[in-house]
Amino acid sequence: MPWGLRGEDGSGNQDDYALARVGKKPILKRQFGFMSILGFSCTILATWEGILSTFTMPFENGGPAGTIYSFIIVWAGICATFITMSELVSMAPTSGGQYHWVSMLSPPSCQKYMSFVTGWLIVIGWLGAFASSAYLSSSQIQGLIVLDHSSYVAQPWHTLLLYWAVTAFTVFVNVFASSLLPKFEGLVLVIHIIGFFAILIPLVYLGERNSAKEVFTTFSNGGGWQTEGLSFLIGMTGNMFAFTGADAAVHMSEEIQNSAVVVPICIMTTVVLNGLLGLGMIMAALFTMTDVEAALNSSTGYPFMEIFLSATKSVPGSTVMSALIPILVVATAVGCLASSSRMVWSFARDRGMPGSSWLSKVSSQAVPQYAISVVTGVGALLGLIILGSSAVLNDVVSLTVSALYGSYLLCAALFLYNRLMGNISSPADPSSDSDVVVNTPGAPLVWGPFRLPPVLGVICNVCAVVYLTVGIFFSFWPSDRQTTSEAMNYAVVGTAGTLILSTIYYFLYAKRVYTGPVVEIDRT
């Protein structure tokens, strides 16, 4: 084994070796095993919690039948997408994720620029994910107060203070209790699964039921669009958000033991498990949603709270059931801060961020505390949108979907091209010294441990590209055809603005310093 592939102590640890093969030195501590990173990934995806939280988006544009069928379509599309991502992370398990993969897959003529833009899409997407998680949990806490105290009048500034409190808690876990983060995520995984049954069983047992015909054949066009098909596609954004974020484990790759194998398994387990739980929960909610108007117009702001109350006929019982959702969404925000800060840290390490030399530093506990500070600060400022827009949730959800889906699409399209061209070779003997660095710009492309058979892989990649293209397009649409300036979907402003500003920054300055993922070891 070449010297450059060994840890600083010369031990040649296998994880360090795998990281060195893509040009990186080990800096962060590998404290996550399979169960802890599975908990991390499952609670960031948080599909059954997320679909209850964004319930109105697919229901208003699609109805009960549209909600179920769009969920299934999104689940299939996201499976294809994350199988593709799993193959890529197996090839290059770095915290940079998508921008590293775009860099290694792109033609030399545009490699730096495409990688740079992808990095910024991931940054803005994960900032949106962090902000939306903090917003959902804080507004749901307000909803619980309304559920128990009908005289309480929720104010935007109350939501903002709760938002900042949630943000402060995420900082505490990520900075001051960072060594406990894996155990925290393992605990949350248990709550994630037990909480599902704690809600599902009383909901189905106690609630009155709609007929199967009402649930599976009733469509609606609440947005007033030209056709129900168009309305259905626009409503899919809520379900897309419920599945966004499985790449969180990717950005933690340098803190996971045996990441080239564990991360792909974790991603696919997460998508399958959360899909099953999400489908079960959405069907239970739709079958027991006997008073549609009461649910959609609930004073709590969340239909699921009214559905629980209608089923249990008990305010304390529905409060306990409803309280599980914001608790788990707060855990999602903790994971979003961890993942987004690792992405910022990695991008800064490769000189893609302003203040890179500062943002790429880590503490004595190997925590990227400066990156955490920046993500927290920007997230806190994003919370101010709450004071000016009642449509903040739809905007942030759409921004998260469009930005992250954009980064996924670039990876999937480039990966498909290289696959078809036969540019990826079989892995060499791990003990061989012949290819010190692989899967970086200018180095050979080599398959990782996780790989689909050729024909199945092509079909999967094509499905991912088609699904992501459709998803991005409709993430920019407002929920109502007769929209107003306040209810308009401004996700296109955030996404297009990120592309424009990052392009300007690239040509004015970053072009001279950003070369793509930096190879930190000797190639000899």
PDB file of N, CA and C in Angstrom, residues 457-504:
ATOM      1  N   GLY A 457     -29.203  -1.438 -14.299  1.00  0.00           N
ATOM      2  CA  GLY A 457     -28.636  -0.153 -13.914  1.00  0.00           C
ATOM      3  C   GLY A 457     -29.023   0.957 -14.868  1.00  0.00           C
ATOM      4  N   VAL A 458     -28.994   0.684 -16.166  1.00  0.00           N
ATOM      5  CA  VAL A 458     -29.382   1.682 -17.164  1.00  0.00           C
ATOM      6  C   VAL A 458     -30.854   2.046 -17.011  1.00  0.00           C
ATOM      7  N   ILE A 459     -31.716   1.037 -16.859  1.00  0.00           N
ATOM      8  CA  ILE A 459     -33.151   1.294 -16.683  1.00  0.00           C
ATOM      9  C   ILE A 459     -33.392   2.160 -15.455  1.00  0.00           C
ATOM     10  N   CYS A 460     -32.713   1.838 -14.372  1.00  0.00           N
ATOM     11  CA  CYS A 460     -32.854   2.586 -13.119  1.00  0.00           C
ATOM     12  C   CYS A 460     -32.396   4.028 -13.292  1.00  0.00           C
ATOM     13  N   ASN A 461     -31.262   4.235 -13.954  1.00  0.00           N
ATOM     14  CA  ASN A 461     -30.742   5.587 -14.171  1.00  0.00           C
ATOM     15  C   ASN A 461     -31.666   6.414 -15.053  1.00  0.00           C
ATOM     16  N   VAL A 462     -32.227   5.802 -16.099  1.00  0.00           N
ATOM     17  CA  VAL A 462     -33.154   6.506 -16.986  1.00  0.00           C
ATOM     18  C   VAL A 462     -34.407   6.929 -16.221  1.00  0.00           C
ATOM     19  N   CYS A 463     -34.958   6.013 -15.419  1.00  0.00           N
ATOM     20  CA  CYS A 463     -36.142   6.335 -14.606  1.00  0.00           C
ATOM     21  C   CYS A 463     -35.854   7.489 -13.656  1.00  0.00           C
ATOM     22  N   ALA A 464     -34.665   7.493 -13.071  1.00  0.00           N
ATOM     23  CA  ALA A 464     -34.284   8.567 -12.150  1.00  0.00           C
ATOM     24  C   ALA A 464     -34.231   9.905 -12.868  1.00  0.00           C
ATOM     25  N   VAL A 465     -33.626   9.934 -14.056  1.00  0.00           N
ATOM     26  CA  VAL A 465     -33.514  11.187 -14.816  1.00  0.00           C
ATOM     27  C   VAL A 465     -34.891  11.720 -15.187  1.00  0.00           C
ATOM     28  N   VAL A 466     -35.785  10.845 -15.658  1.00  0.00           N
ATOM     29  CA  VAL A 466     -37.142  11.263 -16.034  1.00  0.00           C
ATOM     30  C   VAL A 466     -37.898  11.786 -14.819  1.00  0.00           C
ATOM     31  N   TYR A 467     -37.860  11.030 -13.729  1.00  0.00           N
ATOM     32  CA  TYR A 467     -38.576  11.428 -12.511  1.00  0.00           C
ATOM     33  C   TYR A 467     -38.076  12.773 -11.985  1.00  0.00           C
ATOM     34  N   LEU A 468     -36.775  12.949 -11.908  1.00  0.00           N
ATOM     35  CA  LEU A 468     -36.211  14.182 -11.362  1.00  0.00           C
ATOM     36  C   LEU A 468     -36.528  15.390 -12.238  1.00  0.00           C
ATOM     37  N   THR A 469     -36.527  15.199 -13.558  1.00  0.00           N
ATOM     38  CA  THR A 469     -36.862  16.295 -14.470  1.00  0.00           C
ATOM     39  C   THR A 469     -38.292  16.767 -14.242  1.00  0.00           C
ATOM     40  N   VAL A 470     -39.215  15.818 -14.140  1.00  0.00           N
ATOM     41  CA  VAL A 470     -40.619  16.163 -13.886  1.00  0.00           C
ATOM     42  C   VAL A 470     -40.765  16.820 -12.514  1.00  0.00           C
ATOM     43  N   GLY A 471     -40.077  16.259 -11.518  1.00  0.00           N
ATOM     44  CA  GLY A 471     -40.176  16.792 -10.158  1.00  0.00           C
ATOM     45  C   GLY A 471     -39.689  18.224 -10.061  1.00  0.00           C
ATOM     46  N   ILE A 472     -38.565  18.532 -10.685  1.00  0.00           N
ATOM     47  CA  ILE A 472     -38.028  19.897 -10.653  1.00  0.00           C
ATOM     48  C   ILE A 472     -38.989  20.865 -11.333  1.00  0.00           C
ATOM     49  N   PHE A 473     -39.512  20.463 -12.480  1.00  0.00           N
ATOM     50  CA  PHE A 473     -40.396  21.346 -13.244  1.00  0.00           C
ATOM     51  C   PHE A 473     -41.618  21.756 -12.423  1.00  0.00           C
ATOM     52  N   PHE A 474     -42.254  20.795 -11.778  1.00  0.00           N
ATOM     53  CA  PHE A 474     -43.492  21.104 -11.064  1.00  0.00           C
ATOM     54  C   PHE A 474     -43.249  21.658  -9.651  1.00  0.00           C
ATOM     55  N   SER A 475     -42.028  21.594  -9.162  1.00  0.00           N
ATOM     56  CA  SER A 475     -41.754  22.178  -7.846  1.00  0.00           C
ATOM     57  C   SER A 475     -41.828  23.699  -7.873  1.00  0.00           C
ATOM     58  N   PHE A 476     -41.816  24.300  -9.067  1.00  0.00           N
ATOM     59  CA  PHE A 476     -41.863  25.759  -9.185  1.00  0.00           C
ATOM     60  C   PHE A 476     -43.277  26.305  -9.318  1.00  0.00           C
ATOM     61  N   TRP A 477     -44.266  25.433  -9.409  1.00  0.00           N
ATOM     62  CA  TRP A 477     -45.636  25.889  -9.629  1.00  0.00           C
ATOM     63  C   TRP A 477     -46.306  26.255  -8.304  1.00  0.00           C
ATOM     64  N   PRO A 478     -47.142  27.301  -8.304  1.00  0.00           N
ATOM     65  CA  PRO A 478     -47.931  27.610  -7.095  1.00  0.00           C
ATOM     66  C   PRO A 478     -49.049  26.593  -6.921  1.00  0.00           C
ATOM     67  N   SER A 479     -49.564  26.489  -5.717  1.00  0.00           N
ATOM     68  CA  SER A 479     -50.611  25.497  -5.448  1.00  0.00           C
ATOM     69  C   SER A 479     -51.962  25.910  -6.002  1.00  0.00           C
ATOM     70  N   ASP A 480     -52.143  27.201  -6.270  1.00  0.00           N
ATOM     71  CA  ASP A 480     -53.432  27.713  -6.749  1.00  0.00           C
ATOM     72  C   ASP A 480     -53.221  28.490  -8.047  1.00  0.00           C
ATOM     73  N   ARG A 481     -54.065  28.226  -9.024  1.00  0.00           N
ATOM     74  CA  ARG A 481     -53.934  28.931 -10.310  1.00  0.00           C
ATOM     75  C   ARG A 481     -54.162  30.418 -10.144  1.00  0.00           C
ATOM     76  N   GLN A 482     -55.160  30.792  -9.341  1.00  0.00           N
ATOM     77  CA  GLN A 482     -55.435  32.207  -9.080  1.00  0.00           C
ATOM     78  C   GLN A 482     -54.609  32.647  -7.874  1.00  0.00           C
ATOM     79  N   THR A 483     -53.326  32.796  -8.083  1.00  0.00           N
ATOM     80  CA  THR A 483     -52.429  33.077  -6.967  1.00  0.00           C
ATOM     81  C   THR A 483     -52.301  34.571  -6.720  1.00  0.00           C
ATOM     82  N   THR A 484     -51.725  34.906  -5.586  1.00  0.00           N
ATOM     83  CA  THR A 484     -51.453  36.295  -5.215  1.00  0.00           C
ATOM     84  C   THR A 484     -49.959  36.449  -4.980  1.00  0.00           C
ATOM     85  N   SER A 485     -49.520  37.670  -4.795  1.00  0.00           N
ATOM     86  CA  SER A 485     -48.089  37.903  -4.556  1.00  0.00           C
ATOM     87  C   SER A 485     -47.641  37.235  -3.262  1.00  0.00           C
ATOM     88  N   GLU A 486     -48.555  37.136  -2.274  1.00  0.00           N
ATOM     89  CA  GLU A 486     -48.194  36.528  -0.997  1.00  0.00           C
ATOM     90  C   GLU A 486     -48.143  35.008  -1.093  1.00  0.00           C
ATOM     91  N   ALA A 487     -49.058  34.434  -1.885  1.00  0.00           N
ATOM     92  CA  ALA A 487     -49.148  32.977  -1.989  1.00  0.00           C
ATOM     93  C   ALA A 487     -48.339  32.416  -3.150  1.00  0.00           C
ATOM     94  N   MET A 488     -47.637  33.259  -3.889  1.00  0.00           N
ATOM     95  CA  MET A 488     -46.859  32.806  -5.034  1.00  0.00           C
ATOM     96  C   MET A 488     -45.725  31.886  -4.586  1.00  0.00           C
ATOM     97  N   ASN A 489     -45.376  30.932  -5.440  1.00  0.00           N
ATOM     98  CA  ASN A 489     -44.257  30.029  -5.163  1.00  0.00           C
ATOM     99  C   ASN A 489     -42.962  30.717  -5.604  1.00  0.00           C
ATOM    100  N   TYR A 490     -42.147  31.105  -4.634  1.00  0.00           N
ATOM    101  CA  TYR A 490     -40.911  31.826  -4.938  1.00  0.00           C
ATOM    102  C   TYR A 490     -39.689  30.916  -4.959  1.00  0.00           C
ATOM    103  N   ALA A 491     -39.911  29.598  -5.030  1.00  0.00           N
ATOM    104  CA  ALA A 491     -38.783  28.664  -5.056  1.00  0.00           C
ATOM    105  C   ALA A 491     -37.902  28.898  -6.271  1.00  0.00           C
ATOM    106  N   VAL A 492     -38.525  29.286  -7.389  1.00  0.00           N
ATOM    107  CA  VAL A 492     -37.738  29.533  -8.597  1.00  0.00           C
ATOM    108  C   VAL A 492     -36.769  30.686  -8.389  1.00  0.00           C
ATOM    109  N   VAL A 493     -37.177  31.649  -7.563  1.00  0.00           N
ATOM    110  CA  VAL A 493     -36.283  32.780  -7.267  1.00  0.00           C
ATOM    111  C   VAL A 493     -35.060  32.297  -6.494  1.00  0.00           C
ATOM    112  N   GLY A 494     -35.300  31.455  -5.475  1.00  0.00           N
ATOM    113  CA  GLY A 494     -34.188  30.951  -4.681  1.00  0.00           C
ATOM    114  C   GLY A 494     -33.270  30.042  -5.477  1.00  0.00           C
ATOM    115  N   THR A 495     -33.866  29.141  -6.277  1.00  0.00           N
ATOM    116  CA  THR A 495     -33.051  28.191  -7.042  1.00  0.00           C
ATOM    117  C   THR A 495     -32.319  28.877  -8.188  1.00  0.00           C
ATOM    118  N   ALA A 496     -33.069  29.650  -8.998  1.00  0.00           N
ATOM    119  CA  ALA A 496     -32.437  30.357 -10.112  1.00  0.00           C
ATOM    120  C   ALA A 496     -31.455  31.407  -9.596  1.00  0.00           C
ATOM    121  N   GLY A 497     -31.820  32.054  -8.487  1.00  0.00           N
ATOM    122  CA  GLY A 497     -30.914  33.043  -7.903  1.00  0.00           C
ATOM    123  C   GLY A 497     -29.607  32.416  -7.461  1.00  0.00           C
ATOM    124  N   THR A 498     -29.699  31.196  -6.892  1.00  0.00           N
ATOM    125  CA  THR A 498     -28.480  30.486  -6.496  1.00  0.00           C
ATOM    126  C   THR A 498     -27.606  30.183  -7.710  1.00  0.00           C
ATOM    127  N   LEU A 499     -28.230  29.724  -8.791  1.00  0.00           N
ATOM    128  CA  LEU A 499     -27.481  29.419 -10.015  1.00  0.00           C
ATOM    129  C   LEU A 499     -26.820  30.673 -10.590  1.00  0.00           C
ATOM    130  N   ILE A 500     -27.571  31.770 -10.611  1.00  0.00           N
ATOM    131  CA  ILE A 500     -27.040  33.014 -11.198  1.00  0.00           C
ATOM    132  C   ILE A 500     -25.913  33.585 -10.340  1.00  0.00           C
ATOM    133  N   LEU A 501     -26.153  33.690  -9.030  1.00  0.00           N
ATOM    134  CA  LEU A 501     -25.145  34.274  -8.147  1.00  0.00           C
ATOM    135  C   LEU A 501     -23.893  33.405  -8.058  1.00  0.00           C
ATOM    136  N   SER A 502     -24.081  32.077  -8.016  1.00  0.00           N
ATOM    137  CA  SER A 502     -22.913  31.197  -7.964  1.00  0.00           C
ATOM    138  C   SER A 502     -22.118  31.272  -9.261  1.00  0.00           C
ATOM    139  N   THR A 503     -22.816  31.463 -10.388  1.00  0.00           N
ATOM    140  CA  THR A 503     -22.128  31.611 -11.670  1.00  0.00           C
ATOM    141  C   THR A 503     -21.316  32.905 -11.712  1.00  0.00           C
ATOM    142  N   ILE A 504     -21.930  33.984 -11.239  1.00  0.00           N
ATOM    143  CA  ILE A 504     -21.215  35.272 -11.195  1.00  0.00           C
ATOM    144  C   ILE A 504     -19.993  35.167 -10.291  1.00  0.00           C
TER     145      ILE A 504
END
